[in-house]
Amino acid sequence: MATGWAPDGAVQDQIDDTITDAVARARARMPKGESEPFCVECGEDIPEARRRALPGVRLCIECQSALDRKPVTIGFNRRGSKDSQLK
């Protein structure tokens, strides 16, 4: 693959950095701390099993599912990858 002035492996380095950033963003969004007994959106009980499985959970399954369906904007592309600009 022709990469111009880029060193060998630059494309793979870019892919690896993009994946590392995505994993870091996902980990930062994970709940932490003590779970809420009631959903902060609708007020429904959050089952004990869910609170044990996800420490720091604040939403019931229905509200979390609705939140997960919303589109997410990642931000700007600091690497200038042509593939990521096409998304």
GROMACS .gro file of C-alpha atoms in nm:
model
   87
    1MET     CA    1   0.000   0.000   0.000
    2ALA     CA    2   0.144   0.337  -0.098
    3THR     CA    3   0.157   0.574   0.196
    4GLY     CA    4   0.367   0.858   0.056
    5TRP     CA    5   0.610   0.992   0.314
    6ALA     CA    6   0.461   0.792   0.601
    7PRO     CA    7   0.687   0.533   0.763
    8ASP     CA    8   0.616   0.161   0.737
    9GLY     CA    9   0.338   0.061   0.974
   10ALA     CA   10   0.192   0.411   1.001
   11VAL     CA   11  -0.152   0.299   0.887
   12GLN     CA   12  -0.162   0.019   1.144
   13ASP     CA   13  -0.042   0.262   1.414
   14GLN     CA   14  -0.332   0.491   1.325
   15ILE     CA   15  -0.579   0.203   1.347
   16ASP     CA   16  -0.435   0.092   1.682
   17ASP     CA   17  -0.457   0.447   1.821
   18THR     CA   18  -0.818   0.479   1.710
   19ILE     CA   19  -0.911   0.153   1.883
   20THR     CA   20  -0.721   0.252   2.199
   21ASP     CA   21  -0.909   0.585   2.209
   22ALA     CA   22  -1.246   0.412   2.162
   23VAL     CA   23  -1.174   0.167   2.445
   24ALA     CA   24  -1.067   0.452   2.675
   25ARG     CA   25  -1.390   0.644   2.596
   26ALA     CA   26  -1.602   0.335   2.666
   27ARG     CA   27  -1.425   0.270   2.997
   28ALA     CA   28  -1.469   0.634   3.101
   29ARG     CA   29  -1.846   0.608   3.043
   30MET     CA   30  -1.885   0.295   3.254
   31PRO     CA   31  -2.067   0.356   3.583
   32LYS     CA   32  -1.867   0.357   3.906
   33GLY     CA   33  -1.950   0.376   4.275
   34GLU     CA   34  -2.271   0.282   4.451
   35SER     CA   35  -2.574   0.191   4.241
   36GLU     CA   36  -2.903   0.376   4.267
   37PRO     CA   37  -3.199   0.173   4.398
   38PHE     CA   38  -3.435   0.361   4.161
   39CYS     CA   39  -3.388   0.475   3.801
   40VAL     CA   40  -3.295   0.844   3.788
   41GLU     CA   41  -3.499   0.886   3.465
   42CYS     CA   42  -3.830   0.711   3.533
   43GLY     CA   43  -3.817   0.623   3.904
   44GLU     CA   44  -3.868   0.248   3.856
   45ASP     CA   45  -3.690   0.001   4.084
   46ILE     CA   46  -3.353  -0.119   3.959
   47PRO     CA   47  -3.333  -0.495   4.026
   48GLU     CA   48  -3.075  -0.609   4.281
   49ALA     CA   49  -2.911  -0.838   4.024
   50ARG     CA   50  -2.852  -0.542   3.791
   51ARG     CA   51  -2.708  -0.331   4.074
   52ARG     CA   52  -2.468  -0.613   4.167
   53ALA     CA   53  -2.368  -0.677   3.806
   54LEU     CA   54  -2.303  -0.308   3.726
   55PRO     CA   55  -2.170  -0.113   4.025
   56GLY     CA   56  -2.274   0.250   3.991
   57VAL     CA   57  -2.573   0.184   3.766
   58ARG     CA   58  -2.824   0.472   3.761
   59LEU     CA   59  -3.075   0.369   3.495
   60CYS     CA   60  -3.318   0.081   3.458
   61ILE     CA   61  -3.280  -0.148   3.158
   62GLU     CA   62  -3.551   0.028   2.955
   63CYS     CA   63  -3.405   0.377   3.006
   64GLN     CA   64  -3.050   0.254   2.945
   65SER     CA   65  -3.163   0.084   2.623
   66ALA     CA   66  -3.326   0.408   2.504
   67LEU     CA   67  -3.006   0.600   2.584
   68ASP     CA   68  -2.793   0.343   2.400
   69ARG     CA   69  -3.006   0.382   2.085
   70LYS     CA   70  -2.932   0.756   2.062
   71PRO     CA   71  -2.661   0.851   1.811
   72VAL     CA   72  -2.322   0.930   1.961
   73THR     CA   73  -2.091   1.201   1.831
   74ILE     CA   74  -1.728   1.114   1.882
   75GLY     CA   75  -1.575   1.457   1.828
   76PHE     CA   76  -1.309   1.576   1.592
   77ASN     CA   77  -1.061   1.371   1.394
   78ARG     CA   78  -0.717   1.475   1.516
   79ARG     CA   79  -0.537   1.217   1.304
   80GLY     CA   80  -0.681   1.320   0.968
   81SER     CA   81  -0.752   0.964   0.857
   82LYS     CA   82  -0.945   0.961   0.531
   83ASP     CA   83  -1.150   0.661   0.646
   84SER     CA   84  -1.271   0.835   0.960
   85GLN     CA   85  -1.357   1.151   0.763
   86LEU     CA   86  -1.596   0.951   0.547
   87LYS     CA   87  -1.809   0.843   0.845
   0.00000   0.00000   0.00000
